[in-house]
Coordinates of C-alpha atoms in Angstrom, one line a residue:
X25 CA 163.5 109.3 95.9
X26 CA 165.0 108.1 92.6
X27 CA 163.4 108.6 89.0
X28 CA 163.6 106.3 85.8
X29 CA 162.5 107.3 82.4
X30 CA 161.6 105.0 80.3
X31 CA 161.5 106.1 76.6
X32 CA 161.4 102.1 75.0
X33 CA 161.3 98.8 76.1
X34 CA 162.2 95.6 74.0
X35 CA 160.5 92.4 75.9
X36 CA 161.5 89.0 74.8
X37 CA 158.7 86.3 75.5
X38 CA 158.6 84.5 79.2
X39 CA 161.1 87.8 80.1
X40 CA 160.3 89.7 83.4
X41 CA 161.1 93.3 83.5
X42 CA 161.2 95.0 86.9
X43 CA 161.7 98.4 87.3
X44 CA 162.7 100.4 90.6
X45 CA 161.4 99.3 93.6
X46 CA 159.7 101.0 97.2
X47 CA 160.1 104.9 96.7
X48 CA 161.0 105.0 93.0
X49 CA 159.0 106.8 90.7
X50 CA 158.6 105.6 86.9
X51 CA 158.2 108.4 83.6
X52 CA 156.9 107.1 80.8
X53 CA 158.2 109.5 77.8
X54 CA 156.1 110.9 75.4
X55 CA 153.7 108.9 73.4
X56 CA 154.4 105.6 75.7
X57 CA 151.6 104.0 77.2
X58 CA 151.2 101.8 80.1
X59 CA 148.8 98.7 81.7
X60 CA 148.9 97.1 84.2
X61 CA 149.3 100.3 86.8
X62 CA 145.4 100.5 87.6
X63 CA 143.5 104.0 87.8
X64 CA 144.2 106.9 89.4
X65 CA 140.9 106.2 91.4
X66 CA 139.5 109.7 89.7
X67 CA 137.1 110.4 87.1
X68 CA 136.1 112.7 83.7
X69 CA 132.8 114.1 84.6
X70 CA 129.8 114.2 82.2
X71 CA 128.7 117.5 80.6
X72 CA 125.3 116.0 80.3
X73 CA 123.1 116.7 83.4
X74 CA 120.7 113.4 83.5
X75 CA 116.8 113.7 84.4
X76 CA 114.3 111.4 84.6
X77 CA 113.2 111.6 81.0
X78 CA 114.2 109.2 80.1
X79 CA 114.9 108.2 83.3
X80 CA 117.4 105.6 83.0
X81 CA 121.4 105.7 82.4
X82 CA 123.9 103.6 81.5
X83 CA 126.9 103.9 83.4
X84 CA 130.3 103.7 81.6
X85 CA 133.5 103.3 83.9
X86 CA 136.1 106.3 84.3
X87 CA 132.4 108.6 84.1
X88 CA 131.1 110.4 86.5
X89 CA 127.3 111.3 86.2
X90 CA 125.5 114.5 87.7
X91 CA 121.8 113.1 88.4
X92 CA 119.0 115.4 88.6
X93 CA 115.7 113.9 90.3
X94 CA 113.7 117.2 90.7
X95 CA 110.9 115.7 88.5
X96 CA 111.3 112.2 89.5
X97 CA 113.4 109.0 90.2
X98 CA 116.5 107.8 88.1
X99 CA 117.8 104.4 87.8
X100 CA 121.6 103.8 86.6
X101 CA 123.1 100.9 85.3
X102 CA 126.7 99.8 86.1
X103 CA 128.6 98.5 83.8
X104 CA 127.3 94.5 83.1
X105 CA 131.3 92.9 82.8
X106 CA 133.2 95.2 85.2
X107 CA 137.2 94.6 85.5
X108 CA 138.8 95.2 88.3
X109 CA 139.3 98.9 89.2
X110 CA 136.6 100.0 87.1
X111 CA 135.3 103.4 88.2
X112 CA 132.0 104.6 88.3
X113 CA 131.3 108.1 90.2
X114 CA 127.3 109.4 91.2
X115 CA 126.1 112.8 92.4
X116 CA 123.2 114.7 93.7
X117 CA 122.7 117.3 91.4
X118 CA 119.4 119.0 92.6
X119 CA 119.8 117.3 96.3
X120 CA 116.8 116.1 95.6
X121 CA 117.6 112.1 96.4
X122 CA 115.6 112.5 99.8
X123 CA 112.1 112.8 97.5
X124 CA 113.2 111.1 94.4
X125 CA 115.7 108.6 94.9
X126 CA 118.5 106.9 92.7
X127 CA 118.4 103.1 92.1
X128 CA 121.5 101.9 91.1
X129 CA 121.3 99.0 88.6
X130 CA 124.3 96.3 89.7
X131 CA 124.5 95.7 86.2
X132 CA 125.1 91.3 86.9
X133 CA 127.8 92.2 89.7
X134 CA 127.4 92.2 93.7
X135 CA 127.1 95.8 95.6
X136 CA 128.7 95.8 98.9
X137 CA 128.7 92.1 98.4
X138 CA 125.4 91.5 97.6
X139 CA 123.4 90.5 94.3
X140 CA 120.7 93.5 94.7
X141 CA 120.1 96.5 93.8
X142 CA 121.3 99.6 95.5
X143 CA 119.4 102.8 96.2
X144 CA 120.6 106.0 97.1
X145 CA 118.0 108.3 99.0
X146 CA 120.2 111.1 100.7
X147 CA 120.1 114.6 100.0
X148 CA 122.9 115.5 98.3
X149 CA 124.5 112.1 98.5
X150 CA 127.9 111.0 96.5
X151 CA 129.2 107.5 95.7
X152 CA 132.4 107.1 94.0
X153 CA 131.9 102.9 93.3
X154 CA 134.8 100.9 92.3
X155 CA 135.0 97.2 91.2
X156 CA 136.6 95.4 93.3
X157 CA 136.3 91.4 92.7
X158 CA 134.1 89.2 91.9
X159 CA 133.3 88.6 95.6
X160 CA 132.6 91.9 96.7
X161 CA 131.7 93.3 93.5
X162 CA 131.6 97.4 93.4
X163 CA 132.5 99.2 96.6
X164 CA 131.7 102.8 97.4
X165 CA 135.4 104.4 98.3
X166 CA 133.9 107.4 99.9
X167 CA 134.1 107.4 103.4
X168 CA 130.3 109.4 104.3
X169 CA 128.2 107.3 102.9
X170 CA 127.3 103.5 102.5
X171 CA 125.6 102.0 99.3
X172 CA 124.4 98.3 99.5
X173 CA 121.1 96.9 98.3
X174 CA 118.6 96.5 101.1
X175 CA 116.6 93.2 101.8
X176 CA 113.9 94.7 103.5
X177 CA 111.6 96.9 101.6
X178 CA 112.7 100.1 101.4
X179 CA 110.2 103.1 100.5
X180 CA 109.0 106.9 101.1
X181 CA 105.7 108.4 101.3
X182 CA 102.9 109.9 103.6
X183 CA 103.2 110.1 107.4
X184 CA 106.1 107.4 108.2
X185 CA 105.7 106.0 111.7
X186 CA 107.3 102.8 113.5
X187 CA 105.6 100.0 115.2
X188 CA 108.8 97.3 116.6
X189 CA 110.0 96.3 113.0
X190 CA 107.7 98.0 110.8
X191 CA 107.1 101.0 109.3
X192 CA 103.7 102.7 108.6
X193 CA 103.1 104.7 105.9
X194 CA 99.9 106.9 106.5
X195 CA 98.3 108.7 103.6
X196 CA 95.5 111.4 104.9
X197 CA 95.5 113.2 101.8
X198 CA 96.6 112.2 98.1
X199 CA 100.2 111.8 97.4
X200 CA 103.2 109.4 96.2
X201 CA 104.2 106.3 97.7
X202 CA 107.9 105.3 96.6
X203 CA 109.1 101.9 97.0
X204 CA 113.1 102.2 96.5
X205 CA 114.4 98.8 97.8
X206 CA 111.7 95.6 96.9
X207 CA 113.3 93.7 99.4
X208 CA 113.4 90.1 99.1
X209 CA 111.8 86.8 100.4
X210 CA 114.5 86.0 102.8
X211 CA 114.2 89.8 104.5
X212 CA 110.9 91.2 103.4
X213 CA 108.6 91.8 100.2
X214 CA 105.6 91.9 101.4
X215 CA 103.1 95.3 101.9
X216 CA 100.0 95.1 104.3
X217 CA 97.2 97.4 103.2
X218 CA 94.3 99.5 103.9
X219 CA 92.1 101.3 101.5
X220 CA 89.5 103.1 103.0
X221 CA 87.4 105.5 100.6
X222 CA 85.4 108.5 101.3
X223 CA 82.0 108.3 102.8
X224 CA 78.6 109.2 101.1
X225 CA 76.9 112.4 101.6
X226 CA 73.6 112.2 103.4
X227 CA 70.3 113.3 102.0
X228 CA 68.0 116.2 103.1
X229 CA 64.4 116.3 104.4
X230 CA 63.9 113.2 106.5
X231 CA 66.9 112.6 104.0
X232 CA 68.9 109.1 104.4
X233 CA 72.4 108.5 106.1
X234 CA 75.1 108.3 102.9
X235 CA 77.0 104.5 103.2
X236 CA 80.7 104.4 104.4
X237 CA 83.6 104.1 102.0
X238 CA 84.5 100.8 100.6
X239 CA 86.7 98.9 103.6
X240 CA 89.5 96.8 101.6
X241 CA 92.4 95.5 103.7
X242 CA 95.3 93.1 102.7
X243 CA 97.6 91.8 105.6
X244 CA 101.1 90.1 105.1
X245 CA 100.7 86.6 106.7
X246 CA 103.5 87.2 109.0
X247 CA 102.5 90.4 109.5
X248 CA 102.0 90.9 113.5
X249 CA 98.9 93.2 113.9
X250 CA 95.1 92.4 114.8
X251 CA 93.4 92.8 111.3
X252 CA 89.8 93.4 110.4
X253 CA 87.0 90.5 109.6
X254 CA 87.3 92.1 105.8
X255 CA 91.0 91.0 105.3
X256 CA 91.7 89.6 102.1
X257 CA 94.4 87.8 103.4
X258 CA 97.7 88.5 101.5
X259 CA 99.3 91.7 101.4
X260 CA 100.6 92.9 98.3
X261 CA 104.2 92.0 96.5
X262 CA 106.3 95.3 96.5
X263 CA 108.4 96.3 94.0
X264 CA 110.6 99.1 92.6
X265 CA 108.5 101.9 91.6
X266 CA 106.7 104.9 92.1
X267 CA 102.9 104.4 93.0
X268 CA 100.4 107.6 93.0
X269 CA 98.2 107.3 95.9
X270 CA 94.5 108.4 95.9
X271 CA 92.4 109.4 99.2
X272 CA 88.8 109.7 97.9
X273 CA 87.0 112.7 99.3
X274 CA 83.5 112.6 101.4
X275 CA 80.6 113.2 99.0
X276 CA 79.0 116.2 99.0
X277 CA 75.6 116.5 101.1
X278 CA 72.0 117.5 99.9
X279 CA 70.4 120.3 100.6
X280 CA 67.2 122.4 99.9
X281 CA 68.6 124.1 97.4
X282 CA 67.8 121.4 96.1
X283 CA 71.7 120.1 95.7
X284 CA 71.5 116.5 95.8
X285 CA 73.6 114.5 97.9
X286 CA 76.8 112.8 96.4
X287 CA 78.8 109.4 96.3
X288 CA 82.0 109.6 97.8
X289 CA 85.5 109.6 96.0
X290 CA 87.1 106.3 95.5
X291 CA 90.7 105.9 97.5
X292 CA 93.5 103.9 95.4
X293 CA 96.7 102.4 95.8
X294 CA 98.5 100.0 93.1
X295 CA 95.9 97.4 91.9
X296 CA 93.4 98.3 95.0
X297 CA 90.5 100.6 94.4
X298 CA 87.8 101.4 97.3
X299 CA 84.8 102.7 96.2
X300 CA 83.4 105.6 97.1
X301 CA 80.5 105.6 99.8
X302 CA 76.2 105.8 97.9
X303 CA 75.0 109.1 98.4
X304 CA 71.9 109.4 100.9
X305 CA 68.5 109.8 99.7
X306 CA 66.4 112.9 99.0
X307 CA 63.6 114.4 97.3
X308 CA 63.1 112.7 93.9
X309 CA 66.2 111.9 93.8
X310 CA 67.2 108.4 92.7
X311 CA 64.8 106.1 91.0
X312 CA 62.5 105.2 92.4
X313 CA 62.6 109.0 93.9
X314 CA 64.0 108.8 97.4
X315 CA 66.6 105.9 97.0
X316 CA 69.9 105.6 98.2
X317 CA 72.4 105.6 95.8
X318 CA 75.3 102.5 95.2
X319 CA 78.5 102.2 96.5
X320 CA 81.4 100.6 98.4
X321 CA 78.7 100.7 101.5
X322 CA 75.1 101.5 100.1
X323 CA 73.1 104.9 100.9
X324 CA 70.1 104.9 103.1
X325 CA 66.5 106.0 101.7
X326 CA 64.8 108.8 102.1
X327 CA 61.5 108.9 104.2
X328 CA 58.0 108.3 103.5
X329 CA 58.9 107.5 99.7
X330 CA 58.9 103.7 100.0
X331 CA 62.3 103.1 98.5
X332 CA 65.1 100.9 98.7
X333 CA 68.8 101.3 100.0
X334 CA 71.5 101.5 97.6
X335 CA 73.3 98.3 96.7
X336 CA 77.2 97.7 98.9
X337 CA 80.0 96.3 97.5
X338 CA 79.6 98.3 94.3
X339 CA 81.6 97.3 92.0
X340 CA 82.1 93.9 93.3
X341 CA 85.5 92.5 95.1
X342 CA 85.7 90.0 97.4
X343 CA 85.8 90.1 100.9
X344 CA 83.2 92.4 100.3
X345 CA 84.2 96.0 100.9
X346 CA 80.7 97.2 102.3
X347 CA 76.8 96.6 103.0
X348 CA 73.8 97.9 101.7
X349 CA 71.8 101.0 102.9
X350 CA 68.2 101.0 104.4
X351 CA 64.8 101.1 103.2
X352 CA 62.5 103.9 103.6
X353 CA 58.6 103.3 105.0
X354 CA 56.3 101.5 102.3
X355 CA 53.5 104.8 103.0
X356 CA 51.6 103.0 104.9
X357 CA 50.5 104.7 108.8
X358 CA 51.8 106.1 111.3
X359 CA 52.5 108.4 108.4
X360 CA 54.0 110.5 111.2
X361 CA 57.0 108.5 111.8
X362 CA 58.2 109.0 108.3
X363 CA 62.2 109.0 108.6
X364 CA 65.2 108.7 106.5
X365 CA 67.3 104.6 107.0
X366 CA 70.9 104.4 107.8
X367 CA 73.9 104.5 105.3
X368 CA 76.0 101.0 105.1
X369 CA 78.9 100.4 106.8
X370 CA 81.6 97.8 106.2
X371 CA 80.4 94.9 108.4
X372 CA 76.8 95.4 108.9
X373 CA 73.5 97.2 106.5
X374 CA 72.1 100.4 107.6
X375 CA 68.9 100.3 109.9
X376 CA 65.7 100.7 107.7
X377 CA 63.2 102.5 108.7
X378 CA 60.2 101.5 110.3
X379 CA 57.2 102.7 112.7
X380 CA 58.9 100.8 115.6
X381 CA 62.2 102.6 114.2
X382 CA 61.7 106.0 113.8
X383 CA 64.8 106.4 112.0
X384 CA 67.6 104.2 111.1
X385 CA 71.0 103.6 112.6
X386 CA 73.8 103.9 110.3
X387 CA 75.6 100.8 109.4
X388 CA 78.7 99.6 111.6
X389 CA 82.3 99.8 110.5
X390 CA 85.4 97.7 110.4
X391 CA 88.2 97.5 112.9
X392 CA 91.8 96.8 112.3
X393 CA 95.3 97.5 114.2
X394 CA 97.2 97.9 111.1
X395 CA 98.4 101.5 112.4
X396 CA 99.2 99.9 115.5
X397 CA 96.5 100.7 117.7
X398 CA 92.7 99.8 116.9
X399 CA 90.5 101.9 114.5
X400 CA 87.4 102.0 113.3
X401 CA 86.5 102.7 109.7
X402 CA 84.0 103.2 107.5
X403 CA 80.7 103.3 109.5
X404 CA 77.6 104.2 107.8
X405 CA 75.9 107.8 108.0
X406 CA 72.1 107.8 110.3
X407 CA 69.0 109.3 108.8
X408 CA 67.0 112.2 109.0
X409 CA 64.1 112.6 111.2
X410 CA 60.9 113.6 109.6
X411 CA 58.3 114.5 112.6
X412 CA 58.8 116.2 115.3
X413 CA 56.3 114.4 116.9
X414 CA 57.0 111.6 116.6
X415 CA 60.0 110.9 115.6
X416 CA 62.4 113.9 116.6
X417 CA 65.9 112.9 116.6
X418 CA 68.0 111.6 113.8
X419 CA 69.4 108.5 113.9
X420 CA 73.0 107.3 115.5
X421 CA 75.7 107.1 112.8
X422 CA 77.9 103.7 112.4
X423 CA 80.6 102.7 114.8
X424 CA 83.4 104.0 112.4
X425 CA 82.7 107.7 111.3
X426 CA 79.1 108.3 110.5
X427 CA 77.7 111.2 111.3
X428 CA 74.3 111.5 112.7
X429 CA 71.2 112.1 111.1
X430 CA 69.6 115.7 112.1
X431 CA 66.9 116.3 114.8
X432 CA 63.6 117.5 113.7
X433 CA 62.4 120.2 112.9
X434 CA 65.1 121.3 110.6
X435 CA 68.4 120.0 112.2
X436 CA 71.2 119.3 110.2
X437 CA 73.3 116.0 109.4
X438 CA 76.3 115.3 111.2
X439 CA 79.1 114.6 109.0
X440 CA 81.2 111.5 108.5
X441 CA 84.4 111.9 110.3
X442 CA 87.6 112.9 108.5
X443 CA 89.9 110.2 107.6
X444 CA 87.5 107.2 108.8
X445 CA 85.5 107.2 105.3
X446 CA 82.1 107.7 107.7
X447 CA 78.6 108.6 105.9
X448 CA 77.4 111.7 106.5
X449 CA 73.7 111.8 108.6
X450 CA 70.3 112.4 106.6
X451 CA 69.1 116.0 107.2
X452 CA 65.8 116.6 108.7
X453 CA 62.6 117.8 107.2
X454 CA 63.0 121.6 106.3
X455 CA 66.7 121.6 107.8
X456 CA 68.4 124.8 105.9
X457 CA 71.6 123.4 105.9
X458 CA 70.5 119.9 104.7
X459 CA 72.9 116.4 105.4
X460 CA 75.9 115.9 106.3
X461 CA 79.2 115.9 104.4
X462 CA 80.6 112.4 103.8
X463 CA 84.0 111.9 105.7
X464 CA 87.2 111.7 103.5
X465 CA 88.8 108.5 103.5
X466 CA 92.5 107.2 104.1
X467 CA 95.1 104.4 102.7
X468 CA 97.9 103.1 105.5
X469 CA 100.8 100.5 104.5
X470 CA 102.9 98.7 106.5
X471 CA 105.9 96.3 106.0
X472 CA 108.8 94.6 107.5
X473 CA 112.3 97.3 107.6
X474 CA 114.2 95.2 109.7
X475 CA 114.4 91.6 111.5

């Protein structure tokens, strides 16, 4: 191979200079510079190790950036008037991308060829992106990984399941919901819902059944699955951020001690909030004593006290996310069949109670498909029987979850089941271990990942 130093170069205008050709190498002396050559395809790396605080960078070329998403994600901005061989170089510092991902600002330019966004979600992921043209924009020259934005919604979160082109995220317990990729209308940007919140607690002696959590469900129009009468009929728009997600617990139940029963926890996710299911009533609890307390689904009433149900759909949304509770007996005979009405459910009222009803049946819940297969949520807790004459067993609990109300004498409440937002049953007269517990609730979302 032959070598040619060049120390200086005189150029008159419209002259071409051509120096060597295949297999030569070219030395520029000291203090010479040069343009035209392109980069080395290497680059100087930062000393700064970035977090998310603030949480966003701004990429310059020939920079390479160490990105730590421990405490949450990062978003990095390419350059916004790349030239060609521009150089921008990314790394998992913390491998920590799996849990808090990278977005990866295109700055004006394409990605891979496309005008989105990019996001990079692999543990210990590195991109080395160079600008190409204007036509492909900035391509990743690493060979183990591929960065492109996504036109399908891309997120992590909860339980993640698959149902043909859809994913399911399923959120038993409090947690994060990250959306990555917002997809777009041509893919997917769409996000079917369900916010179910936890049940009511029930009430003690002859108590009443506590109301279901508020139902709420949102499904995408071209969404596939069989939803629930209660769908609001749009899913929500996604986009790029990370949204906390709230599972409301059951409410607590009521006992002789006396601990009164409780409403249920609200369940929330972005701008949907399910309210939390009206405690069952006891005692001199509630006002007038004995009635059953407000929520997404009302509480039933507590026997022989001649008091209302709480109210459903508390606060108000529409569709409605629940119904209202029973009614307890006015005080008039058989004073022997005194027994505790049914908690709300999502679709129907709890049972009041009357002489021909011993005790009431807890309201009925909602059914939808939107984890694939049909569920039934939010059903309303029975109540408590009062004489065991008379009226010895509790009432049913709602299709959905709701626990049944406790045999007399002194049988327990059932509680509401776990993850279906079920009231829990009204406790018997004298029962030492009072209602039931209302059942926690749950928040599932689906959307489209793929044609």
């Amino acid at each position: 191979m032959s070598t040619i130093k060049v120390n200086k170069i005189e150029k008159r205008s419209g002259s071409t200079l051509t120096l060597g050709g295949p297999g030569t190498a070219v030395t520029l002396a000291c203090g010479a510079t040069q343009t035209g050559f392109g980069r080395a395809g290497s680059v100087n790396w930062c000393s700064t190790i970035y977090t998310n605080s603030p949480g966003t960078v701004t990429a310059t070329s020939g920079k390479g950036f160490f990105l730590n998403t421990t405490s949450g994600a990062i978003t990095i901005n390419l350059p916004s008037s790349p030239s060609v061989g521009d150089i921008v170089a990314i790394k998992d510092y913390a491998n920590t991308f799996d849990s808090n991902a990278v977005t990866v600002g295109r700055g004006g330019s394409k990605i891979g060829g496309l005008c989105l966004d990019a996001t990079l979600g692999t543990e210990g992921e590195s991109v080395t992106l160079i600008y190409a043209d204007s036509t492909r924009g900035w391509l990743n020259v690493n060979t183990d990984s591929t960065i492109q934005g996504s036109t399908h919604v891309v997120a992590t979160g909860g339980t993640i399941t698959e149902s043909g082109d859809y994913k399911i995220h399923t959120f038993t317990a409090s947690g994060c919901f990250q959306v990555t990729a917002a997809g777009t209308p041509s893919g997917s940007n769409k996000i079917s819902y369900l916010v179910v919140a936890g049940g009511g607690g029930g009430g003690n002696d002859g108590g009443g059944g506590g109301g279901a959590g508020g139902f709420r469900e949102g499904k995408c129009s071209s969404d596939p699955y069989t939803d629930s009468p209660l769908d609001a009929g749009a899913g929500l728009t996604a986009s790029v951020a990370t949204f906390p997600i709230t599972v409301g617990a059951g409410g607590a139940k009521g006992t002789p001690a006396p601990v009164v029963s409780a409403q249920g926890g609200a369940s929330i996710f972005s701008t949907i909030t399910s309210a939390g299911g009206g405690r069952g009533g006891q005692g001199s609890q509630g006002s007038p004593c004995g009635a059953g307390g407000a929520g997404g689904s009302g509480g039933g009433a507590r026997s022989n006290k001649g008091a209302p149900g709480g109210a459903g759909n508390t606060p108000p949304v529409s569709p409605s996310q629940g119904f209202p509770g029973g009614a307890s007996n006015p005080g008039t005979p058989p004073f022997s069949n005194w027994s505790g009405a049914g908690g709300g459910g999502a679709t129907t009222a709890g049972a009041d109670f009357t002489a021909a009803t011993p005790s009431g049946v807890g309201g009925t819940g909602a059914t939808t498909s939107i984890t694939a297969s049909p569920v039934v949520y939010a059903g309303g807790g029975g109540g408590g029987a009062n004489n065991p004459g008379n009226s010895p067993n509790g009432a049913p609990g709602g299709p959905g979850g709701g626990g049944a109300g406790g045999p007399s004498p002194g049988g327990a409440g059932t509680n509401g089941t776990t993850n279906r937002g079920g009231g829990g049953g009204g406790g018997s007269c004298a029962a030492p271990s009072g209602g039931g517990v209302g059942g926690s609730g749950i928040v599932v979302l689906r959307y489209k990942f793929q044609n």
